[in-house]
Amino acid sequence: MPVAWKAGEEWNEGNGSGQSSGRDEEQEDYNTAFVVVVAFVAALGGLLFGYDTGVISGALPFIDNDFGLSPLASGLVVSSLLVGAMVGAGFAGRLADTLGRRRVVLIAAVIFAFGAIGAGLAPAVWVLIAFRVVLGVAVGAASVMVPLYISEMSPTPVRGTLSSLFQLAITIGILLAYVINYLLAGAEAWRAMLLLAFVPSVGLFIGIYFLPETPRWLVSHGFIERARRVLRRIYGDANVEGEVERIRRVERQERSNESGLAELLSPVVRPMLIVGLGLAVFQQFVGINTIIYYAPTIIGETGLATQTAILATVGVGLVNFLMTFVAIYLIDRVGRKPLLIFGLIGMIASLLLLAGGFFVGGLEGAPAWLTITGLLLYIASFAATFGPVMWVMLPEIFPLHVRGAGTGVSTIGNWGANFIVSLMFPVLAAAIGLTFVFGLLAVISVGALIFIIVLVPETKGRSLEQIEADLRDSVVG
Ligand code: BGC
């Protein structure tokens, strides 16, 4: 480790720093209706993320019918979005620090709409691939901006719960895509499947248009009066000055540092970057999207009919959605770290079950009930833990000045890892078989578990400013 990183001790509940120290009394009263509206509107970005990534599995066979796709072209139709997402996540982080969070979400909403129409009407496969890249830019930008926006608008006691709405929206988007795929499959209407993403993008644009910029960004750019107005809407009249002062204090301490990408590599921020990037990359390397993108294929391997496999996929989408509520309920109660640990244990167990199923089944195919049980257990474990917790934690662990850049870089890592896993899964499955692929994912998940136990701090119940101060103390002091 480049610097002594004592997150596990410093940030854990129970050693003093987790209890209310009186150092930074947090506002407990807030305007619930306003913050809930904010979170719901912003979460539409998550719905688009889920829909645009989930829709392609069911659209692909019909795109193939129309255009006659080579295996490479099929791969590109799926993964081009992930490449675009890396670009979008890269730009959004830095743009958000200069232009503001809200403006970047507005830009993303326009790109979402443009991408949906372009992809849905594409006259040739290369046009479709190009527009999937465009859509990816919006998905990537949303994946950075939405958690950041919600996180900075939320009062501490409910920050985790509200930020989890982003993941809930992703799972709704995926489920919606699965259901629409199922309903439109008879008509082979892949264009309609892709075009439908236009609708929520308009909702996102209109919603964010009427919402304010975050107080933290406003203060850090000197718009103190505007920040006060927003804080008043969040907290009412009481203690607005206290909030402004808290943000300013952290701001002043931060000013002395360089900002942007260079600062990400500075000794103070580097440990955070390792945690952020590690969480983001592991969230993909545990294999979630082998299931989200390829569930019908995996289930098909057990010998079930295609129609049944697609229906079972809707079941996977439903469990993914429903289990996110468990996270929403628990994240601000038991904390982020215990959730991650329990989730990974469940995921490792289910991956071993899947590997075992395909091992026992051999060439005849794994027993369908065992495979589906394994898939559902895996999805349930991910959806209640790693899925939401990663997105909630990213904006929490980076200091204000590099929050945009830090979440941006980590999110690029998430999309990059997603790209690698999604591209490699079919190749590895064909080369070494599903037993070994699931076995490999189980081993990687054990690595993720160790990483989390050793390096990831608990951020529950601390204001973003407090987390930052703790970090500075742990590294400097
Ligand atoms: C992940 C996505 C995944 C989704 C599944 C998200 O947290 O980042 O890659 O497809 O969860 O619900």
Short mmCIF file of C-alpha atoms and ligand atoms in Angstrom, two decimals:
data_model
loop_
_atom_site.label_atom_id
_atom_site.label_comp_id
_atom_site.label_asym_id
_atom_site.label_seq_id
_atom_site.Cartn_x
_atom_site.Cartn_y
_atom_site.Cartn_z
CA MET A 1 0.00 0.00 0.00
CA PRO A 2 1.30 3.45 -0.91
CA VAL A 3 0.30 5.02 2.39
CA ALA A 4 -0.75 3.66 5.73
CA TRP A 5 -4.40 3.04 5.09
CA LYS A 6 -6.22 2.32 8.27
CA ALA A 7 -9.75 2.59 7.03
CA GLY A 8 -10.94 -0.60 8.62
CA GLU A 9 -10.05 0.71 12.08
CA GLU A 10 -10.58 4.42 11.62
CA TRP A 11 -14.02 4.27 10.13
CA ASN A 12 -15.54 1.35 11.87
CA GLU A 13 -18.55 1.81 14.06
CA GLY A 14 -17.79 1.29 17.68
CA ASN A 15 -14.34 2.81 17.88
CA GLY A 16 -15.65 6.24 18.59
CA SER A 17 -15.55 7.92 15.23
CA GLY A 18 -18.88 6.44 14.28
CA GLN A 19 -20.81 7.84 17.17
CA SER A 20 -22.08 11.35 17.17
CA SER A 21 -19.01 13.17 18.39
CA GLY A 22 -20.60 16.56 18.48
CA ARG A 23 -17.95 17.69 16.03
CA ASP A 24 -20.36 17.99 13.18
CA GLU A 25 -23.92 17.77 14.33
CA GLU A 26 -25.98 16.68 11.37
CA GLN A 27 -29.38 18.05 10.51
CA GLU A 28 -32.05 15.53 11.43
CA ASP A 29 -35.04 17.53 10.14
CA TYR A 30 -35.59 17.69 6.44
CA ASN A 31 -38.28 18.07 3.84
CA THR A 32 -39.01 14.45 3.00
CA ALA A 33 -41.26 15.21 0.02
CA PHE A 34 -38.62 17.34 -1.67
CA VAL A 35 -35.71 14.92 -1.25
CA VAL A 36 -37.86 11.98 -2.35
CA VAL A 37 -38.90 13.83 -5.52
CA VAL A 38 -35.26 14.69 -6.20
CA ALA A 39 -34.20 11.07 -5.79
CA PHE A 40 -37.04 9.72 -7.95
CA VAL A 41 -36.41 12.09 -10.83
CA ALA A 42 -32.67 11.48 -10.80
CA ALA A 43 -33.28 7.74 -10.59
CA LEU A 44 -34.92 7.88 -14.03
CA GLY A 45 -31.32 7.95 -15.23
CA GLY A 46 -30.93 4.54 -13.58
CA LEU A 47 -34.06 3.25 -15.29
CA LEU A 48 -32.59 4.21 -18.66
CA PHE A 49 -29.28 2.57 -17.70
CA GLY A 50 -31.13 -0.67 -16.89
CA TYR A 51 -33.42 -0.57 -19.90
CA ASP A 52 -30.72 0.16 -22.45
CA THR A 53 -28.41 -2.55 -21.09
CA GLY A 54 -31.16 -5.13 -20.52
CA VAL A 55 -33.11 -4.71 -23.75
CA ILE A 56 -30.45 -5.99 -26.09
CA SER A 57 -30.49 -9.65 -25.01
CA GLY A 58 -34.06 -10.04 -26.25
CA ALA A 59 -33.70 -7.75 -29.30
CA LEU A 60 -30.58 -9.41 -30.66
CA PRO A 61 -32.15 -12.50 -32.28
CA PHE A 62 -34.49 -10.29 -34.32
CA ILE A 63 -31.79 -7.82 -35.27
CA ASP A 64 -29.93 -10.89 -36.49
CA ASN A 65 -32.94 -11.94 -38.59
CA ASP A 66 -33.06 -8.53 -40.28
CA PHE A 67 -29.37 -7.81 -40.79
CA GLY A 68 -27.77 -11.26 -40.70
CA LEU A 69 -25.17 -10.60 -38.01
CA SER A 70 -21.74 -12.22 -37.91
CA PRO A 71 -20.70 -13.35 -34.39
CA LEU A 72 -18.41 -10.32 -34.22
CA ALA A 73 -21.23 -7.96 -35.22
CA SER A 74 -23.49 -9.52 -32.54
CA GLY A 75 -20.78 -9.02 -29.95
CA LEU A 76 -20.35 -5.41 -31.06
CA VAL A 77 -24.09 -4.66 -30.92
CA VAL A 78 -24.04 -5.74 -27.26
CA SER A 79 -20.67 -4.41 -26.10
CA SER A 80 -20.49 -1.15 -28.09
CA LEU A 81 -22.73 0.36 -25.42
CA LEU A 82 -20.19 -0.57 -22.77
CA VAL A 83 -17.40 1.17 -24.71
CA GLY A 84 -19.55 4.30 -24.97
CA ALA A 85 -20.28 4.05 -21.26
CA MET A 86 -16.57 4.19 -20.44
CA VAL A 87 -16.30 7.40 -22.49
CA GLY A 88 -19.44 8.90 -20.90
CA ALA A 89 -18.28 8.08 -17.38
CA GLY A 90 -14.90 9.64 -18.16
CA PHE A 91 -16.29 12.95 -19.40
CA ALA A 92 -19.16 13.23 -16.95
CA GLY A 93 -16.97 13.21 -13.87
CA ARG A 94 -14.85 16.14 -14.94
CA LEU A 95 -17.69 18.03 -16.59
CA ALA A 96 -19.70 17.68 -13.38
CA ASP A 97 -16.97 19.37 -11.37
CA THR A 98 -16.91 22.35 -13.75
CA LEU A 99 -20.38 22.62 -15.35
CA GLY A 100 -22.34 21.32 -12.38
CA ARG A 101 -24.14 18.05 -11.73
CA ARG A 102 -27.53 19.14 -13.01
CA ARG A 103 -26.35 20.40 -16.40
CA VAL A 104 -24.53 17.16 -17.08
CA VAL A 105 -27.70 15.15 -16.32
CA LEU A 106 -29.59 17.40 -18.76
CA ILE A 107 -27.00 16.74 -21.47
CA ALA A 108 -27.18 13.00 -20.74
CA ALA A 109 -30.99 13.05 -21.09
CA VAL A 110 -30.68 14.61 -24.56
CA ILE A 111 -28.12 11.99 -25.59
CA PHE A 112 -30.39 9.21 -24.25
CA ALA A 113 -33.24 10.46 -26.42
CA PHE A 114 -31.07 10.92 -29.50
CA GLY A 115 -29.50 7.47 -29.05
CA ALA A 116 -32.85 5.71 -28.63
CA ILE A 117 -34.24 7.16 -31.84
CA GLY A 118 -31.04 6.56 -33.80
CA ALA A 119 -30.72 2.94 -32.66
CA GLY A 120 -34.42 2.20 -33.18
CA LEU A 121 -34.44 3.55 -36.73
CA ALA A 122 -30.97 2.34 -37.77
CA PRO A 123 -31.02 1.32 -41.45
CA ALA A 124 -27.82 -0.76 -41.23
CA VAL A 125 -25.94 -2.64 -38.55
CA TRP A 126 -23.03 -0.19 -38.41
CA VAL A 127 -25.47 2.65 -37.76
CA LEU A 128 -27.00 0.60 -34.97
CA ILE A 129 -23.58 -0.05 -33.45
CA ALA A 130 -22.71 3.66 -33.71
CA PHE A 131 -25.91 4.64 -31.92
CA ARG A 132 -25.31 1.99 -29.24
CA VAL A 133 -22.02 3.79 -28.57
CA VAL A 134 -23.94 7.10 -28.35
CA LEU A 135 -26.45 5.53 -25.94
CA GLY A 136 -23.53 4.16 -23.96
CA VAL A 137 -22.15 7.68 -23.50
CA ALA A 138 -25.45 8.65 -21.86
CA VAL A 139 -25.58 5.46 -19.76
CA GLY A 140 -22.01 6.05 -18.56
CA ALA A 141 -22.68 9.70 -17.78
CA ALA A 142 -25.85 8.79 -15.87
CA SER A 143 -24.01 6.12 -13.92
CA VAL A 144 -21.67 8.80 -12.56
CA MET A 145 -24.10 11.68 -12.23
CA VAL A 146 -27.19 10.13 -10.70
CA PRO A 147 -25.55 8.66 -7.58
CA LEU A 148 -23.51 11.84 -7.16
CA TYR A 149 -26.52 14.11 -7.51
CA ILE A 150 -28.68 12.11 -5.11
CA SER A 151 -25.84 11.73 -2.64
CA GLU A 152 -25.14 15.46 -2.51
CA MET A 153 -28.82 16.36 -2.19
CA SER A 154 -29.58 13.86 0.59
CA PRO A 155 -29.57 14.43 4.35
CA THR A 156 -27.12 12.02 6.00
CA PRO A 157 -29.61 9.75 7.82
CA VAL A 158 -31.34 8.74 4.59
CA ARG A 159 -28.50 9.16 2.11
CA GLY A 160 -27.96 5.42 1.66
CA THR A 161 -31.66 4.70 1.28
CA LEU A 162 -32.19 7.44 -1.29
CA SER A 163 -29.02 6.61 -3.21
CA SER A 164 -30.16 2.98 -3.39
CA LEU A 165 -33.09 4.19 -5.49
CA PHE A 166 -30.59 4.43 -8.32
CA GLN A 167 -29.99 0.69 -8.23
CA LEU A 168 -33.71 0.07 -7.78
CA ALA A 169 -34.29 2.08 -10.94
CA ILE A 170 -31.63 0.07 -12.79
CA THR A 171 -33.39 -3.14 -11.83
CA ILE A 172 -36.78 -1.71 -12.85
CA GLY A 173 -35.24 -0.77 -16.20
CA ILE A 174 -33.87 -4.29 -16.68
CA LEU A 175 -37.17 -5.90 -15.65
CA LEU A 176 -39.12 -3.58 -17.94
CA ALA A 177 -36.80 -4.49 -20.80
CA TYR A 178 -37.23 -8.23 -20.13
CA VAL A 179 -41.02 -7.91 -20.00
CA ILE A 180 -41.20 -5.76 -23.14
CA ASN A 181 -38.86 -8.16 -24.93
CA TYR A 182 -41.18 -10.97 -23.95
CA LEU A 183 -44.30 -9.13 -25.09
CA LEU A 184 -42.86 -7.91 -28.40
CA ALA A 185 -41.02 -11.13 -29.23
CA GLY A 186 -44.04 -12.51 -31.11
CA ALA A 187 -44.03 -9.50 -33.44
CA GLU A 188 -40.21 -9.60 -33.69
CA ALA A 189 -40.44 -5.84 -33.06
CA TRP A 190 -36.84 -5.06 -32.10
CA ARG A 191 -37.12 -1.47 -33.33
CA ALA A 192 -40.01 -0.79 -30.96
CA MET A 193 -38.02 -2.38 -28.12
CA LEU A 194 -35.18 0.10 -28.68
CA LEU A 195 -37.37 3.13 -29.44
CA LEU A 196 -39.32 2.82 -26.20
CA ALA A 197 -36.28 4.09 -24.28
CA PHE A 198 -37.14 7.54 -25.67
CA VAL A 199 -40.04 7.93 -23.24
CA PRO A 200 -38.12 7.92 -19.92
CA SER A 201 -35.41 10.12 -21.41
CA VAL A 202 -37.97 12.88 -21.92
CA GLY A 203 -39.14 12.36 -18.33
CA LEU A 204 -35.57 12.67 -17.07
CA PHE A 205 -35.00 15.89 -19.02
CA ILE A 206 -38.18 17.58 -17.84
CA GLY A 207 -37.72 16.41 -14.24
CA ILE A 208 -34.11 17.53 -13.86
CA TYR A 209 -34.87 20.80 -15.65
CA PHE A 210 -37.07 21.77 -12.72
CA LEU A 211 -34.68 20.59 -10.00
CA PRO A 212 -31.83 22.67 -8.55
CA GLU A 213 -28.05 22.22 -8.62
CA THR A 214 -26.59 20.54 -5.50
CA PRO A 215 -25.66 22.80 -2.55
CA ARG A 216 -22.21 21.28 -2.37
CA TRP A 217 -21.38 22.18 -5.96
CA LEU A 218 -22.89 25.66 -5.53
CA VAL A 219 -20.83 26.39 -2.43
CA SER A 220 -17.66 25.12 -4.00
CA HIS A 221 -18.23 27.49 -6.95
CA GLY A 222 -19.04 30.49 -4.80
CA PHE A 223 -22.81 30.58 -5.37
CA ILE A 224 -23.53 30.80 -1.68
CA GLU A 225 -26.92 32.50 -1.93
CA ARG A 226 -28.20 29.88 -4.36
CA ALA A 227 -26.81 27.14 -2.12
CA ARG A 228 -28.74 28.65 0.80
CA ARG A 229 -31.95 28.57 -1.21
CA VAL A 230 -31.50 24.89 -2.04
CA LEU A 231 -30.54 24.02 1.53
CA ARG A 232 -33.68 25.79 2.71
CA ARG A 233 -35.74 23.55 0.42
CA ILE A 234 -34.03 20.47 1.81
CA TYR A 235 -33.88 21.34 5.52
CA GLY A 236 -36.35 24.18 6.01
CA ASP A 237 -35.11 27.41 7.57
CA ALA A 238 -33.31 25.92 10.56
CA ASN A 239 -29.58 25.44 10.46
CA VAL A 240 -29.07 26.39 6.83
CA GLU A 241 -26.10 28.47 7.94
CA GLY A 242 -24.68 25.49 9.81
CA GLU A 243 -24.84 23.40 6.63
CA VAL A 244 -23.24 26.13 4.51
CA GLU A 245 -20.51 26.50 7.10
CA ARG A 246 -19.88 22.75 7.18
CA ILE A 247 -19.52 22.53 3.41
CA ARG A 248 -17.36 25.68 3.37
CA ARG A 249 -15.07 24.39 6.08
CA VAL A 250 -14.29 21.24 4.14
CA GLU A 251 -14.00 23.35 1.01
CA ARG A 252 -11.38 25.63 2.56
CA GLN A 253 -9.30 22.74 3.79
CA GLU A 254 -9.56 21.27 0.34
CA ARG A 255 -8.57 24.43 -1.52
CA SER A 256 -4.97 23.97 -0.52
CA ASN A 257 -4.85 20.74 -2.52
CA GLU A 258 -4.50 20.53 -6.27
CA SER A 259 -7.71 19.32 -7.83
CA GLY A 260 -8.72 17.00 -10.64
CA LEU A 261 -6.98 13.88 -11.86
CA ALA A 262 -3.56 14.73 -10.45
CA GLU A 263 -5.02 14.96 -6.99
CA LEU A 264 -6.60 11.54 -7.36
CA LEU A 265 -3.08 10.14 -7.32
CA SER A 266 -1.92 12.25 -4.39
CA PRO A 267 -1.02 10.30 -1.25
CA VAL A 268 -4.12 11.56 0.55
CA VAL A 269 -6.62 10.50 -2.08
CA ARG A 270 -4.88 7.43 -3.46
CA PRO A 271 -6.24 5.05 -0.80
CA MET A 272 -9.76 6.20 -1.66
CA LEU A 273 -9.09 5.62 -5.31
CA ILE A 274 -8.00 2.08 -4.53
CA VAL A 275 -11.19 1.46 -2.55
CA GLY A 276 -13.42 3.07 -5.19
CA LEU A 277 -11.81 1.42 -8.16
CA GLY A 278 -11.60 -1.92 -6.33
CA LEU A 279 -15.30 -1.88 -5.45
CA ALA A 280 -16.25 -0.83 -8.98
CA VAL A 281 -14.15 -3.46 -10.75
CA PHE A 282 -15.07 -6.29 -8.38
CA GLN A 283 -18.77 -5.43 -8.78
CA GLN A 284 -18.38 -6.62 -12.37
CA PHE A 285 -15.75 -9.33 -12.00
CA VAL A 286 -18.02 -11.29 -9.65
CA GLY A 287 -19.96 -11.96 -12.85
CA ILE A 288 -23.32 -10.22 -12.48
CA ASN A 289 -23.72 -9.49 -16.16
CA THR A 290 -22.99 -13.02 -17.29
CA ILE A 291 -26.46 -13.53 -15.84
CA ILE A 292 -28.15 -10.21 -16.68
CA TYR A 293 -27.05 -10.34 -20.33
CA TYR A 294 -26.97 -14.10 -20.89
CA ALA A 295 -29.61 -15.61 -18.57
CA PRO A 296 -31.71 -17.11 -21.39
CA THR A 297 -28.62 -18.79 -22.85
CA ILE A 298 -27.51 -20.21 -19.49
CA ILE A 299 -31.00 -21.49 -18.71
CA GLY A 300 -31.24 -22.85 -22.26
CA GLU A 301 -28.11 -24.93 -21.53
CA THR A 302 -30.15 -27.00 -19.09
CA GLY A 303 -32.33 -28.21 -21.95
CA LEU A 304 -35.40 -26.07 -21.19
CA ALA A 305 -37.37 -24.71 -24.18
CA THR A 306 -36.53 -21.16 -25.32
CA GLN A 307 -39.93 -19.82 -24.36
CA THR A 308 -39.56 -21.21 -20.82
CA ALA A 309 -36.03 -19.84 -20.65
CA ILE A 310 -37.26 -16.32 -21.52
CA LEU A 311 -39.98 -16.60 -18.90
CA ALA A 312 -37.44 -17.74 -16.31
CA THR A 313 -35.38 -14.68 -17.29
CA VAL A 314 -38.32 -12.47 -16.37
CA GLY A 315 -38.22 -14.28 -13.00
CA VAL A 316 -34.53 -13.38 -12.66
CA GLY A 317 -35.42 -9.73 -13.41
CA LEU A 318 -38.19 -9.80 -10.83
CA VAL A 319 -35.99 -11.19 -8.05
CA ASN A 320 -33.32 -8.64 -9.00
CA PHE A 321 -35.87 -5.87 -8.54
CA LEU A 322 -37.54 -7.16 -5.38
CA MET A 323 -34.34 -7.93 -3.48
CA THR A 324 -33.15 -4.35 -3.95
CA PHE A 325 -35.78 -3.35 -1.37
CA VAL A 326 -33.89 -5.42 1.19
CA ALA A 327 -30.85 -3.24 0.56
CA ILE A 328 -32.88 -0.05 0.72
CA TYR A 329 -34.21 -1.11 4.10
CA LEU A 330 -30.89 -2.28 5.53
CA ILE A 331 -28.26 0.05 4.10
CA ASP A 332 -28.64 2.89 6.62
CA ARG A 333 -29.45 0.45 9.45
CA VAL A 334 -26.80 -2.29 9.36
CA GLY A 335 -24.35 -0.32 7.21
CA ARG A 336 -22.60 -0.88 3.90
CA LYS A 337 -19.85 -3.26 4.91
CA PRO A 338 -21.88 -6.02 6.60
CA LEU A 339 -24.21 -6.04 3.58
CA LEU A 340 -21.29 -6.49 1.21
CA ILE A 341 -19.85 -9.33 3.28
CA PHE A 342 -23.15 -11.24 3.57
CA GLY A 343 -23.89 -10.71 -0.10
CA LEU A 344 -20.55 -12.05 -1.22
CA ILE A 345 -20.93 -15.15 0.92
CA GLY A 346 -24.30 -15.78 -0.76
CA MET A 347 -22.84 -15.18 -4.19
CA ILE A 348 -19.90 -17.51 -3.61
CA ALA A 349 -22.27 -20.25 -2.40
CA SER A 350 -24.55 -19.87 -5.40
CA LEU A 351 -21.69 -19.77 -7.90
CA LEU A 352 -20.42 -23.04 -6.42
CA LEU A 353 -23.94 -24.44 -6.74
CA LEU A 354 -24.03 -23.43 -10.41
CA ALA A 355 -20.58 -24.85 -11.05
CA GLY A 356 -21.61 -28.06 -9.29
CA GLY A 357 -24.82 -28.27 -11.29
CA PHE A 358 -23.04 -28.05 -14.62
CA PHE A 359 -20.36 -30.46 -13.37
CA VAL A 360 -22.89 -33.11 -12.33
CA GLY A 361 -25.02 -32.53 -15.43
CA GLY A 362 -22.06 -32.85 -17.77
CA LEU A 363 -22.93 -33.05 -21.42
CA GLU A 364 -26.55 -33.92 -20.72
CA GLY A 365 -26.98 -30.47 -19.23
CA ALA A 366 -27.26 -29.34 -15.64
CA PRO A 367 -30.46 -30.12 -13.77
CA ALA A 368 -32.77 -27.20 -14.57
CA TRP A 369 -34.05 -26.77 -11.01
CA LEU A 370 -30.52 -26.59 -9.62
CA THR A 371 -29.42 -24.06 -12.21
CA ILE A 372 -32.43 -21.84 -11.73
CA THR A 373 -32.09 -22.04 -7.93
CA GLY A 374 -28.41 -21.08 -8.25
CA LEU A 375 -29.20 -18.18 -10.57
CA LEU A 376 -31.96 -16.84 -8.33
CA LEU A 377 -29.86 -17.17 -5.17
CA TYR A 378 -27.01 -15.38 -6.91
CA ILE A 379 -29.18 -12.55 -8.20
CA ALA A 380 -30.87 -12.18 -4.81
CA SER A 381 -27.49 -11.94 -3.06
CA PHE A 382 -26.16 -9.37 -5.53
CA ALA A 383 -29.31 -7.25 -5.67
CA ALA A 384 -29.60 -6.94 -1.89
CA THR A 385 -25.96 -5.98 -1.46
CA PHE A 386 -23.17 -5.37 -3.97
CA GLY A 387 -25.45 -3.93 -6.67
CA PRO A 388 -26.69 -0.94 -4.69
CA VAL A 389 -23.88 -0.64 -2.14
CA MET A 390 -21.20 0.02 -4.76
CA TRP A 391 -23.17 2.88 -6.31
CA VAL A 392 -24.01 4.31 -2.90
CA MET A 393 -20.42 4.22 -1.68
CA LEU A 394 -18.59 5.68 -4.65
CA PRO A 395 -19.63 9.31 -4.08
CA GLU A 396 -19.27 8.85 -0.32
CA ILE A 397 -15.62 7.98 -0.25
CA PHE A 398 -14.10 10.74 -2.39
CA PRO A 399 -13.30 14.25 -1.08
CA LEU A 400 -15.42 17.05 -2.51
CA HIS A 401 -12.86 18.48 -4.90
CA VAL A 402 -12.26 15.19 -6.63
CA ARG A 403 -15.68 13.66 -6.09
CA GLY A 404 -16.65 14.02 -9.74
CA ALA A 405 -13.29 12.84 -11.03
CA GLY A 406 -12.99 10.04 -8.46
CA THR A 407 -16.42 8.56 -9.06
CA GLY A 408 -15.78 9.05 -12.80
CA VAL A 409 -12.55 7.09 -12.84
CA SER A 410 -14.02 4.31 -10.67
CA THR A 411 -17.09 4.10 -12.87
CA ILE A 412 -14.93 3.85 -15.98
CA GLY A 413 -13.30 0.89 -14.23
CA ASN A 414 -16.77 -0.60 -13.65
CA TRP A 415 -17.69 -0.30 -17.34
CA GLY A 416 -14.28 -1.54 -18.47
CA ALA A 417 -14.61 -4.63 -16.29
CA ASN A 418 -18.18 -5.10 -17.52
CA PHE A 419 -16.90 -4.96 -21.11
CA ILE A 420 -14.24 -7.60 -20.44
CA VAL A 421 -16.60 -9.99 -18.62
CA SER A 422 -19.41 -9.63 -21.17
CA LEU A 423 -17.08 -10.19 -24.08
CA MET A 424 -15.19 -13.07 -22.48
CA PHE A 425 -18.14 -15.00 -21.05
CA PRO A 426 -19.34 -16.66 -24.28
CA VAL A 427 -15.75 -17.30 -25.35
CA LEU A 428 -14.74 -18.88 -22.04
CA ALA A 429 -17.98 -20.84 -21.74
CA ALA A 430 -17.30 -22.40 -25.15
CA ALA A 431 -13.62 -23.01 -24.42
CA ILE A 432 -13.59 -24.33 -20.85
CA GLY A 433 -17.28 -24.93 -20.05
CA LEU A 434 -19.70 -23.37 -17.59
CA THR A 435 -18.43 -25.40 -14.61
CA PHE A 436 -15.05 -23.73 -14.81
CA VAL A 437 -16.43 -20.31 -15.63
CA PHE A 438 -18.66 -20.30 -12.56
CA GLY A 439 -15.80 -21.81 -10.51
CA LEU A 440 -13.54 -18.97 -11.67
CA LEU A 441 -16.17 -16.38 -10.75
CA ALA A 442 -16.42 -17.97 -7.28
CA VAL A 443 -12.65 -17.62 -6.82
CA ILE A 444 -12.77 -13.96 -7.91
CA SER A 445 -15.63 -13.40 -5.47
CA VAL A 446 -13.47 -14.75 -2.64
CA GLY A 447 -10.87 -12.13 -3.68
CA ALA A 448 -13.59 -9.46 -3.55
CA LEU A 449 -14.60 -10.61 -0.06
CA ILE A 450 -11.03 -10.32 1.23
CA PHE A 451 -10.65 -6.89 -0.39
CA ILE A 452 -13.79 -5.65 1.32
CA ILE A 453 -12.94 -7.02 4.74
CA VAL A 454 -9.43 -5.57 4.70
CA LEU A 455 -9.75 -2.26 2.85
CA VAL A 456 -13.28 -0.94 2.64
CA PRO A 457 -14.37 1.55 5.34
CA GLU A 458 -17.88 1.88 6.78
CA THR A 459 -19.54 5.13 5.66
CA LYS A 460 -22.96 4.70 7.24
CA GLY A 461 -24.23 7.55 9.39
CA ARG A 462 -21.48 10.06 8.59
CA SER A 463 -21.94 13.25 6.65
CA LEU A 464 -19.89 13.44 3.47
CA GLU A 465 -17.87 16.20 5.14
CA GLN A 466 -17.25 14.06 8.21
CA ILE A 467 -16.15 11.08 6.12
CA GLU A 468 -13.73 13.39 4.40
CA ALA A 469 -12.35 14.78 7.66
CA ASP A 470 -11.91 11.24 9.02
CA LEU A 471 -10.03 10.30 5.90
CA ARG A 472 -7.72 13.30 6.21
CA ASP A 473 -7.06 12.54 9.88
CA SER A 474 -6.37 8.88 9.18
CA VAL A 475 -3.82 9.67 6.51
CA VAL A 476 -2.25 12.89 7.77
CA GLY A 477 -2.68 12.58 11.51
C1 BGC B 1 -24.47 -3.12 -12.19
C2 BGC B 1 -24.88 -3.49 -13.57
C3 BGC B 1 -25.85 -4.65 -13.49
C4 BGC B 1 -27.01 -4.30 -12.60
C5 BGC B 1 -27.92 -5.48 -12.38
C6 BGC B 1 -25.69 -2.75 -11.40
O1 BGC B 1 -25.34 -2.35 -10.11
O2 BGC B 1 -23.55 -2.03 -12.19
O3 BGC B 1 -23.74 -3.81 -14.32
O4 BGC B 1 -26.32 -4.98 -14.78
O5 BGC B 1 -26.56 -3.86 -11.34
O6 BGC B 1 -29.04 -5.13 -11.63
#
